[in-house]
Tab-separated table of C-alpha atoms in Angstrom:
chain	number	residue	atom	x	y	z
V	293	MET	CA	10.740	-2.974	9.390
V	294	SER	CA	12.061	-1.600	5.950
V	295	PHE	CA	10.973	0.860	3.029
V	296	ASP	CA	11.854	0.729	-0.802
V	297	PHE	CA	12.012	4.576	-1.305
V	298	PRO	CA	12.018	6.176	-4.781
V	299	SER	CA	15.493	7.295	-5.844
V	300	ASP	CA	13.620	11.097	-6.235
V	301	LEU	CA	12.584	10.870	-2.900
V	302	ILE	CA	15.639	10.274	-1.332
V	303	GLU	CA	17.470	12.865	-3.068
V	304	ALA	CA	14.500	15.593	-2.153
V	305	SER	CA	14.915	14.548	1.181
V	306	LEU	CA	19.024	14.749	1.136
V	307	THR	CA	18.536	18.208	-0.154
V	308	CYS	CA	15.986	19.160	2.517
V	309	LYS	CA	18.620	18.293	5.147
V	310	ASN	CA	21.152	19.399	3.280
V	311	LEU	CA	19.593	22.849	2.503
V	312	ARG	CA	18.818	22.959	6.101
V	313	GLU	CA	22.326	22.692	7.472
V	314	LYS	CA	23.431	25.555	5.052
V	315	LEU	CA	20.514	27.630	7.223
V	316	ASP	CA	21.917	26.711	10.190
V	317	ALA	CA	25.498	27.495	9.583
V	318	LEU	CA	24.262	31.235	8.502
V	319	PRO	CA	25.134	33.956	11.337
V	320	VAL	CA	22.218	34.377	13.732
V	321	ASP	CA	21.511	37.029	16.471
V	322	GLU	CA	21.091	35.068	19.888
V	323	VAL	CA	17.404	35.470	21.591
V	324	THR	CA	17.622	36.100	25.257
V	325	ARG	CA	15.249	36.580	28.234
V	326	THR	CA	14.693	40.579	29.034
V	327	ASP	CA	16.157	40.000	32.221
V	328	GLY	CA	19.455	38.726	29.927
V	329	THR	CA	19.460	34.987	29.953
V	330	PRO	CA	19.971	33.084	26.998
V	331	VAL	CA	17.506	31.393	24.981
V	332	GLU	CA	18.197	28.139	23.201
V	333	ARG	CA	16.865	28.934	20.077
V	334	LYS	CA	18.183	31.741	17.553
V	335	ARG	CA	16.539	34.040	14.807
V	336	PRO	CA	18.558	35.076	11.626
V	337	ALA	CA	20.892	37.828	12.060
V	338	LYS	CA	19.029	41.519	11.746
V	339	THR	CA	22.864	42.297	10.279
V	340	TYR	CA	22.518	40.688	6.557
V	341	THR	CA	23.756	42.326	3.466
V	342	GLU	CA	21.513	42.459	0.543
V	343	ASP	CA	23.080	39.372	-0.876
V	344	GLU	CA	23.275	37.462	2.112
V	345	ALA	CA	19.280	38.237	2.397
V	346	ALA	CA	18.777	36.900	-0.932
V	347	GLU	CA	20.919	34.038	-0.652
V	348	VAL	CA	18.426	33.531	2.823
V	349	ALA	CA	15.501	33.674	0.714
V	350	ARG	CA	17.126	31.567	-2.308
V	351	LEU	CA	17.466	28.966	0.703
V	352	ARG	CA	14.567	28.725	2.174
V	353	ALA	CA	12.376	28.828	-0.743
V	354	GLU	CA	14.402	25.402	-2.183
V	355	ARG	CA	13.659	24.054	1.068
V	356	LEU	CA	10.240	24.086	1.137
V	357	ALA	CA	10.170	23.210	-2.757
V	358	ALA	CA	11.925	20.215	-1.533
V	359	ALA	CA	9.948	19.711	1.871
V	360	GLU	CA	6.793	19.838	-0.352
V	361	PHE	CA	7.917	17.276	-3.007
V	362	VAL	CA	8.686	15.093	0.150
V	363	VAL	CA	5.436	15.167	2.127
V	364	THR	CA	3.081	15.064	-1.242
V	365	HIS	CA	5.278	12.573	-2.461
V	366	PRO	CA	3.133	9.433	-4.252
V	367	TYR	CA	4.978	7.157	-2.627
V	368	TRP	CA	2.944	7.778	0.275
V	369	GLU	CA	0.133	6.285	-1.340
V	370	SER	CA	1.583	3.028	-1.555
V	371	VAL	CA	2.362	2.777	2.723
V	372	PRO	CA	-0.650	1.870	4.932
V	373	ALA	CA	-1.679	4.974	7.275
V	374	ALA	CA	-0.486	2.963	10.346
V	375	ASP	CA	3.485	2.780	8.959
V	376	ARG	CA	3.414	6.376	7.619
V	377	MET	CA	5.027	7.739	10.124
V	378	LYS	CA	7.799	5.151	10.617
V	379	ALA	CA	8.216	5.661	7.081
V	380	ARG	CA	9.134	9.397	6.952
V	381	ALA	CA	11.564	8.655	9.852
V	382	ALA	CA	12.783	6.164	8.128
V	383	LEU	CA	13.420	8.286	5.418
V	384	LYS	CA	14.647	11.063	7.542
V	385	HIS	CA	17.520	8.887	8.560
V	386	HIS	CA	18.163	7.072	5.470
V	387	GLY	CA	21.714	6.286	4.891
V	388	GLU	CA	22.698	7.524	8.001
V	389	THR	CA	25.175	4.772	9.903
V	390	ASP	CA	25.227	4.448	13.604
């Protein structure tokens, strides 16, 4: 099944993905259990400078705005409810090559 996504929806989805990549590239502190065993998840570094903290806040706000745009886009009303999960997954991977 293919979906004809509007260009503004594709752009917002790509913006969301790009911002996530930028956030993922920021310094993080490792999370460990009390016995010292590392846990796979990480949290933002506690050692951000004021400028870095402001950049993190800006990136998060931009990503939230892009995600809200994607989720609330009128396009989804045109997709039958039974197909929306498939459509959202297809948008998430739009433009990727195997």
